[in-house]
Amino acid sequence: MTDRSAAERLDEVPALADTSGMKEPPTTARGVRTRAALVAAARTVFERDGFLASRLTDITAEAKCSIGTFYTYFTSKEEVFTAVLEAAQDDMLHPGMPRVDDADDPVAVIEASNRAYFETYKRNGRLMRLQEQVATIDDDFRRRRLERGEAFARRNAKSIEKLQQDGRVDATLDPMMTSRALSGMVSRLAYSSFALGEDWPVDDLVETSTRLWANALGLTAPR
């Protein structure tokens, strides 16, 4: 195993939840539809009532099915919550970035990254808030959340380190700590706006966070 492959494994972003213990997915078209309806209903109920206050009867009522049907596909509230996260994972972890006209312009890349993050957070704000709640009561989920944060921070730190090597960023800054600080700023802005309900416009969040990020690194922000 090469050092490069080891580094790639270290930077791999963990899944939102461990799905290894879940029941096998259905094989019939009807089963797939029923399971999907339960997952959609669970997300609605979890986001409306919170994880702790949600009941299986609320989920089955929302999905218009019986408790017996629920247990055909899931063993518990925790398992259907895992399925909710699994369904949302691609959008939340891999939202994609807008096209960057000048990929050599670090500020343009930062701006595009911030926009992708804020737009994804806006689409999933209630689920993001739900993750915060569950992370306080589930040690495995909290650990995975911390590991994801570390993986994203390492990616940003590598970009900062490259800019330092190119003489474009203050070489005395610790790349990892700088990445954590700036990423934490963006994360908190998103959480306050879209999970707690401050509801700032995405354009304003992108402009301000990008300018602060660029100023902190000593780059020239777009005008």
PDB file of C-alpha atoms in Angstrom:
ATOM      1  CA  MET A   1       0.000   0.000   0.000  1.00  0.00           C
ATOM      2  CA  THR A   2       1.469   3.350  -1.046  1.00  0.00           C
ATOM      3  CA  ASP A   3       1.519   6.493   1.083  1.00  0.00           C
ATOM      4  CA  ARG A   4      -0.719   8.182  -1.451  1.00  0.00           C
ATOM      5  CA  SER A   5      -3.453   5.580  -1.147  1.00  0.00           C
ATOM      6  CA  ALA A   6      -3.217   5.774   2.641  1.00  0.00           C
ATOM      7  CA  ALA A   7      -3.663   9.541   2.436  1.00  0.00           C
ATOM      8  CA  GLU A   8      -6.667   9.076   0.186  1.00  0.00           C
ATOM      9  CA  ARG A   9      -8.253   6.745   2.725  1.00  0.00           C
ATOM     10  CA  LEU A  10      -7.636   9.294   5.461  1.00  0.00           C
ATOM     11  CA  ASP A  11      -9.368  12.018   3.459  1.00  0.00           C
ATOM     12  CA  GLU A  12     -12.352   9.854   2.507  1.00  0.00           C
ATOM     13  CA  VAL A  13     -15.506  11.443   3.899  1.00  0.00           C
ATOM     14  CA  PRO A  14     -17.394   8.984   6.157  1.00  0.00           C
ATOM     15  CA  ALA A  15     -21.016   8.216   5.348  1.00  0.00           C
ATOM     16  CA  LEU A  16     -23.695  10.077   7.280  1.00  0.00           C
ATOM     17  CA  ALA A  17     -24.631   6.901   9.142  1.00  0.00           C
ATOM     18  CA  ASP A  18     -23.598   3.240   9.392  1.00  0.00           C
ATOM     19  CA  THR A  19     -25.942   1.222   7.162  1.00  0.00           C
ATOM     20  CA  SER A  20     -24.229  -2.130   7.646  1.00  0.00           C
ATOM     21  CA  GLY A  21     -26.803  -3.418  10.133  1.00  0.00           C
ATOM     22  CA  MET A  22     -29.895  -2.483   8.139  1.00  0.00           C
ATOM     23  CA  LYS A  23     -32.344  -4.995   6.717  1.00  0.00           C
ATOM     24  CA  GLU A  24     -31.792  -6.031   3.121  1.00  0.00           C
ATOM     25  CA  PRO A  25     -33.647  -3.731   0.683  1.00  0.00           C
ATOM     26  CA  PRO A  26     -36.765  -5.132  -0.995  1.00  0.00           C
ATOM     27  CA  THR A  27     -36.498  -6.775  -4.391  1.00  0.00           C
ATOM     28  CA  THR A  28     -40.004  -6.147  -5.742  1.00  0.00           C
ATOM     29  CA  ALA A  29     -41.155  -2.861  -7.277  1.00  0.00           C
ATOM     30  CA  ARG A  30     -43.983  -2.650  -4.740  1.00  0.00           C
ATOM     31  CA  GLY A  31     -41.579  -3.213  -1.864  1.00  0.00           C
ATOM     32  CA  VAL A  32     -39.232  -0.532  -3.159  1.00  0.00           C
ATOM     33  CA  ARG A  33     -42.131   1.947  -3.374  1.00  0.00           C
ATOM     34  CA  THR A  34     -43.398   1.103   0.115  1.00  0.00           C
ATOM     35  CA  ARG A  35     -39.965   1.419   1.687  1.00  0.00           C
ATOM     36  CA  ALA A  36     -39.355   4.728  -0.084  1.00  0.00           C
ATOM     37  CA  ALA A  37     -42.719   6.012   1.181  1.00  0.00           C
ATOM     38  CA  LEU A  38     -41.745   5.088   4.743  1.00  0.00           C
ATOM     39  CA  VAL A  39     -38.386   6.836   4.419  1.00  0.00           C
ATOM     40  CA  ALA A  40     -40.036   9.983   3.026  1.00  0.00           C
ATOM     41  CA  ALA A  41     -42.647   9.888   5.786  1.00  0.00           C
ATOM     42  CA  ALA A  42     -39.964   9.429   8.430  1.00  0.00           C
ATOM     43  CA  ARG A  43     -38.047  12.451   7.181  1.00  0.00           C
ATOM     44  CA  THR A  44     -41.233  14.541   7.309  1.00  0.00           C
ATOM     45  CA  VAL A  45     -42.013  13.441  10.872  1.00  0.00           C
ATOM     46  CA  PHE A  46     -38.422  13.720  12.139  1.00  0.00           C
ATOM     47  CA  GLU A  47     -38.023  17.221  10.720  1.00  0.00           C
ATOM     48  CA  ARG A  48     -41.406  18.282  12.089  1.00  0.00           C
ATOM     49  CA  ASP A  49     -41.254  16.760  15.572  1.00  0.00           C
ATOM     50  CA  GLY A  50     -37.560  16.075  16.217  1.00  0.00           C
ATOM     51  CA  PHE A  51     -36.041  12.651  16.649  1.00  0.00           C
ATOM     52  CA  LEU A  52     -36.850  12.142  20.333  1.00  0.00           C
ATOM     53  CA  ALA A  53     -40.522  13.144  20.082  1.00  0.00           C
ATOM     54  CA  SER A  54     -41.212  11.204  16.883  1.00  0.00           C
ATOM     55  CA  ARG A  55     -43.148   7.940  17.193  1.00  0.00           C
ATOM     56  CA  LEU A  56     -43.401   5.010  14.847  1.00  0.00           C
ATOM     57  CA  THR A  57     -47.172   5.496  14.735  1.00  0.00           C
ATOM     58  CA  ASP A  58     -46.606   9.045  13.458  1.00  0.00           C
ATOM     59  CA  ILE A  59     -44.384   7.704  10.686  1.00  0.00           C
ATOM     60  CA  THR A  60     -46.781   4.957   9.632  1.00  0.00           C
ATOM     61  CA  ALA A  61     -49.709   7.387   9.689  1.00  0.00           C
ATOM     62  CA  GLU A  62     -47.764   9.759   7.443  1.00  0.00           C
ATOM     63  CA  ALA A  63     -46.915   6.870   5.103  1.00  0.00           C
ATOM     64  CA  LYS A  64     -50.489   5.522   5.277  1.00  0.00           C
ATOM     65  CA  CYS A  65     -49.426   2.025   6.257  1.00  0.00           C
ATOM     66  CA  SER A  66     -49.506  -0.237   9.307  1.00  0.00           C
ATOM     67  CA  ILE A  67     -46.938  -0.830  12.028  1.00  0.00           C
ATOM     68  CA  GLY A  68     -46.621  -4.373  10.703  1.00  0.00           C
ATOM     69  CA  THR A  69     -45.630  -2.998   7.313  1.00  0.00           C
ATOM     70  CA  PHE A  70     -43.035  -0.765   8.965  1.00  0.00           C
ATOM     71  CA  TYR A  71     -41.392  -3.772  10.633  1.00  0.00           C
ATOM     72  CA  THR A  72     -41.209  -5.534   7.278  1.00  0.00           C
ATOM     73  CA  TYR A  73     -38.577  -2.990   6.222  1.00  0.00           C
ATOM     74  CA  PHE A  74     -37.095  -1.565   9.442  1.00  0.00           C
ATOM     75  CA  THR A  75     -36.425  -2.827  12.945  1.00  0.00           C
ATOM     76  CA  SER A  76     -36.589   0.486  14.814  1.00  0.00           C
ATOM     77  CA  LYS A  77     -36.866   4.267  14.696  1.00  0.00           C
ATOM     78  CA  GLU A  78     -33.077   4.435  14.669  1.00  0.00           C
ATOM     79  CA  GLU A  79     -32.895   2.258  11.569  1.00  0.00           C
ATOM     80  CA  VAL A  80     -35.392   4.303   9.577  1.00  0.00           C
ATOM     81  CA  PHE A  81     -33.488   7.442  10.606  1.00  0.00           C
ATOM     82  CA  THR A  82     -30.376   5.836   9.131  1.00  0.00           C
ATOM     83  CA  ALA A  83     -32.348   5.235   5.928  1.00  0.00           C
ATOM     84  CA  VAL A  84     -33.380   8.896   5.855  1.00  0.00           C
ATOM     85  CA  LEU A  85     -29.743   9.948   6.043  1.00  0.00           C
ATOM     86  CA  GLU A  86     -28.756   7.400   3.417  1.00  0.00           C
ATOM     87  CA  ALA A  87     -31.356   8.819   1.019  1.00  0.00           C
ATOM     88  CA  ALA A  88     -30.121  12.386   1.562  1.00  0.00           C
ATOM     89  CA  GLN A  89     -26.413  11.546   1.606  1.00  0.00           C
ATOM     90  CA  ASP A  90     -25.521  12.217  -2.021  1.00  0.00           C
ATOM     91  CA  ASP A  91     -26.994  15.720  -1.929  1.00  0.00           C
ATOM     92  CA  MET A  92     -25.552  16.590   1.481  1.00  0.00           C
ATOM     93  CA  LEU A  93     -22.015  15.255   1.013  1.00  0.00           C
ATOM     94  CA  HIS A  94     -21.496  15.685  -2.727  1.00  0.00           C
ATOM     95  CA  PRO A  95     -23.534  18.718  -3.829  1.00  0.00           C
ATOM     96  CA  GLY A  96     -21.213  19.640  -6.689  1.00  0.00           C
ATOM     97  CA  MET A  97     -19.877  23.096  -7.429  1.00  0.00           C
ATOM     98  CA  PRO A  98     -20.981  25.760  -9.894  1.00  0.00           C
ATOM     99  CA  ARG A  99     -18.735  26.110 -12.918  1.00  0.00           C
ATOM    100  CA  VAL A 100     -15.631  28.196 -12.157  1.00  0.00           C
ATOM    101  CA  ASP A 101     -14.454  30.220 -15.168  1.00  0.00           C
ATOM    102  CA  ASP A 102     -10.968  30.650 -13.765  1.00  0.00           C
ATOM    103  CA  ALA A 103      -9.984  27.564 -11.807  1.00  0.00           C
ATOM    104  CA  ASP A 104      -6.609  29.181 -11.051  1.00  0.00           C
ATOM    105  CA  ASP A 105      -8.345  31.977  -9.113  1.00  0.00           C
ATOM    106  CA  PRO A 106      -8.508  30.708  -5.504  1.00  0.00           C
ATOM    107  CA  VAL A 107     -11.139  33.266  -4.530  1.00  0.00           C
ATOM    108  CA  ALA A 108     -13.423  32.114  -7.343  1.00  0.00           C
ATOM    109  CA  VAL A 109     -12.992  28.523  -6.153  1.00  0.00           C
ATOM    110  CA  ILE A 110     -13.767  29.532  -2.548  1.00  0.00           C
ATOM    111  CA  GLU A 111     -16.850  31.408  -3.714  1.00  0.00           C
ATOM    112  CA  ALA A 112     -18.108  28.434  -5.726  1.00  0.00           C
ATOM    113  CA  SER A 113     -17.492  26.056  -2.816  1.00  0.00           C
ATOM    114  CA  ASN A 114     -19.311  28.334  -0.385  1.00  0.00           C
ATOM    115  CA  ARG A 115     -22.272  28.687  -2.731  1.00  0.00           C
ATOM    116  CA  ALA A 116     -22.594  24.928  -3.154  1.00  0.00           C
ATOM    117  CA  TYR A 117     -22.446  24.476   0.626  1.00  0.00           C
ATOM    118  CA  PHE A 118     -25.050  27.144   1.444  1.00  0.00           C
ATOM    119  CA  GLU A 119     -27.464  25.985  -1.242  1.00  0.00           C
ATOM    120  CA  THR A 120     -27.207  22.398  -0.038  1.00  0.00           C
ATOM    121  CA  TYR A 121     -27.709  23.488   3.566  1.00  0.00           C
ATOM    122  CA  LYS A 122     -30.781  25.489   2.586  1.00  0.00           C
ATOM    123  CA  ARG A 123     -32.336  22.454   0.899  1.00  0.00           C
ATOM    124  CA  ASN A 124     -31.614  20.292   3.950  1.00  0.00           C
ATOM    125  CA  GLY A 125     -31.761  22.769   6.831  1.00  0.00           C
ATOM    126  CA  ARG A 126     -34.238  20.859   8.978  1.00  0.00           C
ATOM    127  CA  LEU A 127     -32.345  17.619   8.477  1.00  0.00           C
ATOM    128  CA  MET A 128     -29.100  19.381   9.414  1.00  0.00           C
ATOM    129  CA  ARG A 129     -30.738  20.539  12.650  1.00  0.00           C
ATOM    130  CA  LEU A 130     -31.928  16.995  13.267  1.00  0.00           C
ATOM    131  CA  GLN A 131     -28.363  15.729  12.874  1.00  0.00           C
ATOM    132  CA  GLU A 132     -27.243  18.126  15.597  1.00  0.00           C
ATOM    133  CA  GLN A 133     -29.897  16.706  17.919  1.00  0.00           C
ATOM    134  CA  VAL A 134     -29.036  13.079  17.266  1.00  0.00           C
ATOM    135  CA  ALA A 135     -25.290  13.765  17.631  1.00  0.00           C
ATOM    136  CA  THR A 136     -25.914  14.727  21.270  1.00  0.00           C
ATOM    137  CA  ILE A 137     -27.478  11.352  22.142  1.00  0.00           C
ATOM    138  CA  ASP A 138     -25.743   8.844  19.838  1.00  0.00           C
ATOM    139  CA  ASP A 139     -21.993   8.359  20.292  1.00  0.00           C
ATOM    140  CA  ASP A 140     -21.490   6.544  16.986  1.00  0.00           C
ATOM    141  CA  PHE A 141     -23.294   9.248  15.074  1.00  0.00           C
ATOM    142  CA  ARG A 142     -21.311  11.955  16.896  1.00  0.00           C
ATOM    143  CA  ARG A 143     -18.049  10.188  16.068  1.00  0.00           C
ATOM    144  CA  ARG A 144     -18.954   9.953  12.400  1.00  0.00           C
ATOM    145  CA  ARG A 145     -19.910  13.620  12.368  1.00  0.00           C
ATOM    146  CA  LEU A 146     -16.527  14.578  13.826  1.00  0.00           C
ATOM    147  CA  GLU A 147     -14.728  12.361  11.312  1.00  0.00           C
ATOM    148  CA  ARG A 148     -16.573  14.003   8.413  1.00  0.00           C
ATOM    149  CA  GLY A 149     -15.636  17.430   9.714  1.00  0.00           C
ATOM    150  CA  GLU A 150     -12.004  16.382   9.963  1.00  0.00           C
ATOM    151  CA  ALA A 151     -11.998  14.990   6.415  1.00  0.00           C
ATOM    152  CA  PHE A 152     -13.385  18.217   4.964  1.00  0.00           C
ATOM    153  CA  ALA A 153     -10.974  20.281   7.069  1.00  0.00           C
ATOM    154  CA  ARG A 154      -8.024  18.262   5.774  1.00  0.00           C
ATOM    155  CA  ARG A 155      -9.102  18.888   2.186  1.00  0.00           C
ATOM    156  CA  ASN A 156      -9.274  22.636   2.764  1.00  0.00           C
ATOM    157  CA  ALA A 157      -5.988  22.574   4.670  1.00  0.00           C
ATOM    158  CA  LYS A 158      -4.262  21.004   1.671  1.00  0.00           C
ATOM    159  CA  SER A 159      -5.540  23.838  -0.541  1.00  0.00           C
ATOM    160  CA  ILE A 160      -4.313  26.425   1.959  1.00  0.00           C
ATOM    161  CA  GLU A 161      -0.917  24.736   2.183  1.00  0.00           C
ATOM    162  CA  LYS A 162      -0.616  24.771  -1.624  1.00  0.00           C
ATOM    163  CA  LEU A 163      -1.371  28.519  -1.666  1.00  0.00           C
ATOM    164  CA  GLN A 164       1.295  29.014   1.013  1.00  0.00           C
ATOM    165  CA  GLN A 165       3.814  27.144  -1.127  1.00  0.00           C
ATOM    166  CA  ASP A 166       2.907  29.413  -4.042  1.00  0.00           C
ATOM    167  CA  GLY A 167       3.549  32.479  -1.859  1.00  0.00           C
ATOM    168  CA  ARG A 168      -0.078  33.641  -1.969  1.00  0.00           C
ATOM    169  CA  VAL A 169      -1.005  33.017   1.685  1.00  0.00           C
ATOM    170  CA  ASP A 170       0.724  33.877   4.977  1.00  0.00           C
ATOM    171  CA  ALA A 171       3.197  31.040   5.530  1.00  0.00           C
ATOM    172  CA  THR A 172       3.004  31.398   9.321  1.00  0.00           C
ATOM    173  CA  LEU A 173      -0.630  30.216   9.421  1.00  0.00           C
ATOM    174  CA  ASP A 174      -1.221  26.634  10.494  1.00  0.00           C
ATOM    175  CA  PRO A 175      -3.158  25.192   7.521  1.00  0.00           C
ATOM    176  CA  MET A 176      -5.291  22.797   9.546  1.00  0.00           C
ATOM    177  CA  MET A 177      -6.238  25.269  12.264  1.00  0.00           C
ATOM    178  CA  THR A 178      -6.948  27.938   9.649  1.00  0.00           C
ATOM    179  CA  SER A 179      -9.129  25.492   7.740  1.00  0.00           C
ATOM    180  CA  ARG A 180     -11.058  24.597  10.887  1.00  0.00           C
ATOM    181  CA  ALA A 181     -11.611  28.236  11.798  1.00  0.00           C
ATOM    182  CA  LEU A 182     -12.816  29.314   8.369  1.00  0.00           C
ATOM    183  CA  SER A 183     -14.907  26.197   7.800  1.00  0.00           C
ATOM    184  CA  GLY A 184     -16.464  26.655  11.235  1.00  0.00           C
ATOM    185  CA  MET A 185     -17.455  30.206  10.333  1.00  0.00           C
ATOM    186  CA  VAL A 186     -19.226  29.058   7.171  1.00  0.00           C
ATOM    187  CA  SER A 187     -20.848  26.107   8.934  1.00  0.00           C
ATOM    188  CA  ARG A 188     -22.217  28.285  11.729  1.00  0.00           C
ATOM    189  CA  LEU A 189     -23.583  30.864   9.301  1.00  0.00           C
ATOM    190  CA  ALA A 190     -25.407  28.100   7.448  1.00  0.00           C
ATOM    191  CA  TYR A 191     -26.729  26.517  10.641  1.00  0.00           C
ATOM    192  CA  SER A 192     -28.033  29.814  12.028  1.00  0.00           C
ATOM    193  CA  SER A 193     -29.658  30.771   8.752  1.00  0.00           C
ATOM    194  CA  PHE A 194     -31.214  27.539   7.563  1.00  0.00           C
ATOM    195  CA  ALA A 195     -31.464  25.266  10.628  1.00  0.00           C
ATOM    196  CA  LEU A 196     -32.374  27.862  13.254  1.00  0.00           C
ATOM    197  CA  GLY A 197     -34.418  30.002  10.887  1.00  0.00           C
ATOM    198  CA  GLU A 198     -32.593  33.326  10.489  1.00  0.00           C
ATOM    199  CA  ASP A 199     -33.029  32.780   6.728  1.00  0.00           C
ATOM    200  CA  TRP A 200     -30.378  35.074   5.278  1.00  0.00           C
ATOM    201  CA  PRO A 201     -30.283  35.175   1.449  1.00  0.00           C
ATOM    202  CA  VAL A 202     -27.772  32.744  -0.013  1.00  0.00           C
ATOM    203  CA  ASP A 203     -26.151  35.497  -2.106  1.00  0.00           C
ATOM    204  CA  ASP A 204     -25.456  37.571   1.014  1.00  0.00           C
ATOM    205  CA  LEU A 205     -23.999  34.598   2.853  1.00  0.00           C
ATOM    206  CA  VAL A 206     -21.779  33.701  -0.096  1.00  0.00           C
ATOM    207  CA  GLU A 207     -20.514  37.244  -0.582  1.00  0.00           C
ATOM    208  CA  THR A 208     -19.727  37.862   3.085  1.00  0.00           C
ATOM    209  CA  SER A 209     -18.178  34.468   3.857  1.00  0.00           C
ATOM    210  CA  THR A 210     -16.057  34.549   0.695  1.00  0.00           C
ATOM    211  CA  ARG A 211     -14.752  38.019   1.448  1.00  0.00           C
ATOM    212  CA  LEU A 212     -13.941  37.076   5.046  1.00  0.00           C
ATOM    213  CA  TRP A 213     -12.242  33.856   3.923  1.00  0.00           C
ATOM    214  CA  ALA A 214     -10.203  35.697   1.287  1.00  0.00           C
ATOM    215  CA  ASN A 215      -9.256  38.522   3.668  1.00  0.00           C
ATOM    216  CA  ALA A 216      -8.196  36.053   6.336  1.00  0.00           C
ATOM    217  CA  LEU A 217      -5.869  34.352   3.873  1.00  0.00           C
ATOM    218  CA  GLY A 218      -4.644  37.628   2.400  1.00  0.00           C
ATOM    219  CA  LEU A 219      -6.171  36.984  -1.022  1.00  0.00           C
ATOM    220  CA  THR A 220      -8.038  39.514  -3.126  1.00  0.00           C
ATOM    221  CA  ALA A 221     -11.783  39.039  -2.911  1.00  0.00           C
ATOM    222  CA  PRO A 222     -13.982  39.547  -5.997  1.00  0.00           C
ATOM    223  CA  ARG A 223     -15.791  42.890  -6.357  1.00  0.00           C
TER     224      ARG A 223
END
